[in-house]
Amino acid sequence: MDREFLSAMSIEEAIKLQGEGCAYFAGGTEIEHLNSKVNDSTFILISGIPGLNGVECCGDTVKIGALTTFTKALKAPDVPEYLKEALHYCGSLQKRNMATIGGNIASWRCDSYLIPTLLAADAELEIADENGCRTVGLEEYGQNRQEWKKALITAVIVPKESTGLKILSKRYANTVESHAYLTIAMGKMGDTYRIGLAIKGSGIFTPEITNWSVSWKKADVKDDMFGTESYKRYITSVTLDDMYEKLSGEGGDQV
């Protein structure tokens, strides 16, 4: 496919260039790989936009620029350990050097490295579009992705661990470098629990903590080469039970 690349040097310019058949281009790890869903004909290069790279502490939160690579985030002392655990789920060093935080979120892959943990952390996104800049919850962003189709993610905001947030996560995959077929995260802040699930081939889910086996019963979980629907639900339920037991008790060690 013939593709056109346009360079944007500001957020405003990037948004102005956005249109039908256009996509923002950061690390480029979602292009041309097997089964890629990226079929746009025009890419807007955003790597030259200032202010979208780096890590900044803001009170009880940490703001991570959308263009921050996995490698840079892993080296940043202010990035919470629970997020670094998820960043390590990307086993390829080459991909870590290329992949960006914003790109992993925007692609909304059902085998995402980060989204389950970010959902469990109740993360927020800074986004910009033709209506200006605003902050939106990650869960809301996922539920209304068509509304934000032309928006540019500029940063992700996560709570510091000093706030008392505890997160456990688990990744199921055939190898370290292969994509996961199931990624699960559960977070606890005070008496509030949150769950994030990514099931390859099926989607991303945020079941209610009160009865997760019932709250996502209507979710379309598919049979595939990685297991049957019943197997995936069983593994998910067992893992969530274990996480809940650890988070609700005196422990909280990584599962």
Coordinates of C-alpha atoms in Angstrom, one line a residue:
M1 CA 0.0 0.0 0.0
D2 CA 1.3 3.5 -0.9
R3 CA 1.4 5.7 2.1
E4 CA 1.9 9.4 2.7
F5 CA 3.7 10.8 5.7
L6 CA 3.0 14.3 7.0
S7 CA 5.1 15.9 9.8
A8 CA 3.5 17.9 12.6
M9 CA 5.5 20.2 14.9
S10 CA 2.7 21.1 17.3
I11 CA -0.4 19.5 18.8
E12 CA -2.5 22.0 16.9
E13 CA -0.9 21.2 13.6
A14 CA -1.3 17.5 14.2
I15 CA -5.0 17.9 14.9
K16 CA -5.5 20.1 11.8
L17 CA -3.9 17.5 9.6
Q18 CA -6.1 14.7 11.0
G19 CA -8.8 13.5 8.6
E20 CA -10.3 10.5 7.0
G21 CA -7.8 7.7 6.5
C22 CA -5.2 9.4 8.7
A23 CA -3.5 8.0 11.8
Y24 CA -0.9 9.4 14.2
F25 CA 2.5 7.9 13.9
A26 CA 4.8 7.6 16.9
G27 CA 6.9 4.4 17.5
G28 CA 5.4 2.6 14.4
T29 CA 5.2 -0.8 16.1
E30 CA 1.6 -1.2 14.9
I31 CA 2.4 -0.9 11.2
E32 CA 3.0 -3.7 8.8
H33 CA 3.1 -6.5 11.4
L34 CA 1.0 -9.7 10.9
N35 CA -2.7 -9.1 11.4
S36 CA -2.2 -5.4 11.9
K37 CA -5.5 -3.5 11.9
V38 CA -3.8 -0.3 10.8
N39 CA -4.8 0.3 7.2
D40 CA -4.6 4.1 7.0
S41 CA -3.1 5.7 3.9
T42 CA -1.8 8.8 5.6
F43 CA 0.3 9.0 8.7
I44 CA 1.0 12.2 10.8
L45 CA 4.4 12.1 12.3
I46 CA 4.2 13.4 15.9
S47 CA 7.7 12.6 17.2
G48 CA 8.8 16.2 16.7
I49 CA 6.1 17.7 18.9
P50 CA 7.6 19.2 22.0
G51 CA 6.2 18.5 25.5
L52 CA 4.9 14.9 24.8
N53 CA 8.0 13.1 26.1
G54 CA 9.1 12.6 29.6
V55 CA 7.8 11.9 33.2
E56 CA 6.6 14.5 35.6
C57 CA 5.3 14.3 39.2
C58 CA 2.1 16.3 39.9
G59 CA 1.1 16.0 43.5
D60 CA -0.2 12.4 44.1
T61 CA 0.0 11.5 40.5
V62 CA 2.6 10.9 37.8
K63 CA 2.2 12.3 34.3
I64 CA 3.8 10.4 31.5
G65 CA 4.1 12.0 28.1
A66 CA 2.5 10.0 25.3
L67 CA 5.7 9.8 23.3
T68 CA 7.6 8.3 26.2
T69 CA 9.0 5.0 25.1
F70 CA 8.7 1.8 27.2
T71 CA 12.5 1.9 27.8
K72 CA 12.5 5.5 29.0
A73 CA 9.5 4.9 31.3
L74 CA 11.3 1.8 32.8
K75 CA 14.4 4.0 33.5
A76 CA 12.4 6.8 35.1
P77 CA 12.5 6.6 38.9
D78 CA 9.1 8.3 39.3
V79 CA 7.1 5.7 37.2
P80 CA 5.3 3.5 39.7
E81 CA 6.5 -0.1 40.0
Y82 CA 3.1 -1.5 39.2
L83 CA 3.3 0.2 35.8
K84 CA 6.9 -1.0 35.3
E85 CA 5.7 -4.5 35.8
A86 CA 3.3 -4.1 32.9
L87 CA 6.0 -2.4 30.8
H88 CA 8.2 -5.5 31.3
Y89 CA 5.5 -7.6 29.7
C90 CA 6.9 -6.4 26.5
G91 CA 9.7 -8.9 26.2
S92 CA 11.4 -7.5 23.1
L93 CA 14.1 -4.9 23.9
Q94 CA 13.9 -3.5 20.3
K95 CA 10.2 -3.0 20.7
R96 CA 10.6 -1.4 24.1
N97 CA 12.9 1.1 22.5
M98 CA 10.3 2.0 19.8
A99 CA 6.9 1.5 21.5
T100 CA 5.3 4.5 23.2
I101 CA 2.9 4.8 26.1
G102 CA 0.4 6.7 24.1
G103 CA 0.6 4.4 21.1
N104 CA -0.1 1.3 23.2
I105 CA -3.2 2.9 24.6
A106 CA -4.5 4.4 21.4
S107 CA -4.2 1.1 19.5
W108 CA -6.5 -0.5 22.2
R109 CA -5.2 -4.0 21.4
C110 CA -6.9 -6.9 23.1
D111 CA -3.4 -8.2 24.0
S112 CA -2.3 -4.8 25.3
Y113 CA 0.7 -4.7 27.7
L114 CA -0.5 -1.7 29.6
I115 CA -4.3 -1.2 29.4
P116 CA -5.3 -3.8 32.1
T117 CA -2.9 -2.3 34.7
L118 CA -3.9 1.3 33.7
L119 CA -7.6 0.4 34.1
A120 CA -6.9 -1.1 37.5
A121 CA -5.1 2.1 38.5
D122 CA -8.1 4.2 37.3
A123 CA -5.7 6.1 35.0
E124 CA -6.6 9.3 33.2
L125 CA -5.6 10.5 29.8
E126 CA -4.9 14.0 28.6
I127 CA -6.2 14.3 25.1
A128 CA -6.5 17.1 22.5
D129 CA -8.8 17.5 19.5
E130 CA -10.5 20.2 17.6
N131 CA -12.4 21.1 20.7
G132 CA -9.3 21.7 22.8
C133 CA -7.5 19.8 25.5
R134 CA -9.1 17.9 28.3
T135 CA -8.7 15.1 30.8
V136 CA -10.8 11.9 30.4
G137 CA -10.8 8.6 32.4
L138 CA -9.2 5.7 30.5
E139 CA -12.3 3.6 31.0
E140 CA -14.5 6.3 29.5
Y141 CA -12.0 6.7 26.6
G142 CA -12.3 2.9 25.9
Q143 CA -16.1 3.0 26.0
N144 CA -16.3 6.0 23.6
R145 CA -13.4 5.4 21.3
Q146 CA -15.3 6.5 18.2
E147 CA -15.9 9.9 19.9
W148 CA -12.1 10.3 20.4
K149 CA -11.1 8.8 17.0
K150 CA -9.5 12.0 15.8
A151 CA -8.1 12.9 19.2
L152 CA -4.4 12.9 20.1
I153 CA -3.4 11.4 23.4
T154 CA -0.8 13.7 24.9
A155 CA -0.2 12.0 28.3
V156 CA -1.4 9.4 30.7
I157 CA -1.8 10.2 34.4
V158 CA -1.5 7.5 37.1
P159 CA -1.6 7.5 40.9
K160 CA 1.7 7.3 42.8
E161 CA 2.1 4.2 45.0
S162 CA 2.4 6.5 48.0
T163 CA -1.3 7.1 47.7
G164 CA -1.8 3.6 49.0
L165 CA -2.7 2.1 45.6
K166 CA -1.8 -1.6 45.3
I167 CA -2.0 -3.4 42.0
L168 CA -1.4 -7.1 41.1
S169 CA -1.2 -8.2 37.5
K170 CA -0.7 -11.5 35.7
R171 CA 0.2 -12.3 32.1
Y172 CA -0.5 -15.5 30.3
A173 CA 1.4 -16.1 27.1
N174 CA 3.3 -18.9 25.3
T175 CA 6.7 -17.1 25.5
V176 CA 8.2 -14.0 26.9
E177 CA 8.2 -12.3 23.6
S178 CA 4.9 -13.5 22.2
H179 CA 1.7 -11.5 22.8
A180 CA -0.4 -12.5 25.8
Y181 CA -3.6 -14.3 25.3
L182 CA -4.8 -13.1 28.7
T183 CA -3.6 -10.2 30.9
I184 CA -5.3 -9.5 34.2
A185 CA -4.9 -6.7 36.7
M186 CA -6.6 -5.8 39.9
G187 CA -6.1 -2.6 41.9
K188 CA -7.1 -1.6 45.4
M189 CA -7.3 2.0 46.7
G190 CA -8.7 2.1 50.2
D191 CA -11.9 0.0 50.0
T192 CA -12.2 0.4 46.3
Y193 CA -11.2 -2.3 43.9
R194 CA -10.9 -2.1 40.1
I195 CA -10.3 -4.8 37.5
G196 CA -8.8 -4.6 34.0
L197 CA -8.8 -7.6 31.6
A198 CA -7.4 -8.0 28.1
I199 CA -8.3 -11.2 26.3
K200 CA -6.7 -11.8 22.9
G201 CA -9.3 -12.1 20.2
S202 CA -12.1 -11.1 22.5
G203 CA -11.5 -7.6 23.8
I204 CA -10.9 -5.5 26.9
F205 CA -13.2 -5.7 29.9
T206 CA -13.7 -3.9 33.2
P207 CA -15.9 -6.3 35.3
E208 CA -17.4 -5.2 38.6
I209 CA -15.5 -6.3 41.6
T210 CA -18.6 -7.4 43.5
N211 CA -19.2 -10.4 41.3
W212 CA -16.9 -10.5 38.3
S213 CA -18.0 -13.9 37.1
V214 CA -21.5 -12.5 36.6
S215 CA -20.7 -9.0 35.5
W216 CA -18.9 -10.0 32.4
K217 CA -21.0 -13.1 31.6
K218 CA -22.4 -11.3 28.5
A219 CA -18.9 -10.6 27.2
D220 CA -18.2 -12.2 23.9
V221 CA -15.2 -14.5 24.8
K222 CA -14.2 -16.6 21.8
D223 CA -12.7 -20.0 21.4
D224 CA -9.4 -20.0 19.6
M225 CA -6.0 -21.7 19.5
F226 CA -5.2 -20.5 23.0
G227 CA -8.2 -22.1 24.7
T228 CA -12.0 -22.4 24.9
E229 CA -14.3 -19.8 26.3
S230 CA -14.8 -21.9 29.4
Y231 CA -11.1 -22.3 29.9
K232 CA -10.4 -18.6 29.6
R233 CA -13.2 -17.8 32.0
Y234 CA -12.0 -20.4 34.5
I235 CA -8.4 -19.1 34.4
T236 CA -9.6 -15.5 34.8
S237 CA -11.9 -16.3 37.7
V238 CA -9.1 -18.3 39.5
T239 CA -6.6 -15.5 39.0
L240 CA -9.0 -12.8 40.2
D241 CA -9.9 -14.8 43.3
D242 CA -6.3 -15.2 44.1
M243 CA -5.6 -11.4 43.6
Y244 CA -8.6 -10.4 45.7
E245 CA -7.5 -12.7 48.5
K246 CA -4.0 -11.2 48.5
L247 CA -5.1 -7.6 48.2
S248 CA -7.8 -7.9 50.8
G249 CA -5.5 -9.6 53.3
E250 CA -2.3 -8.5 55.0
G251 CA -0.2 -9.5 52.0
G252 CA -0.2 -8.0 48.5
D253 CA 2.7 -9.8 47.0
Q254 CA 2.9 -10.0 43.2
V255 CA 1.1 -13.1 41.9

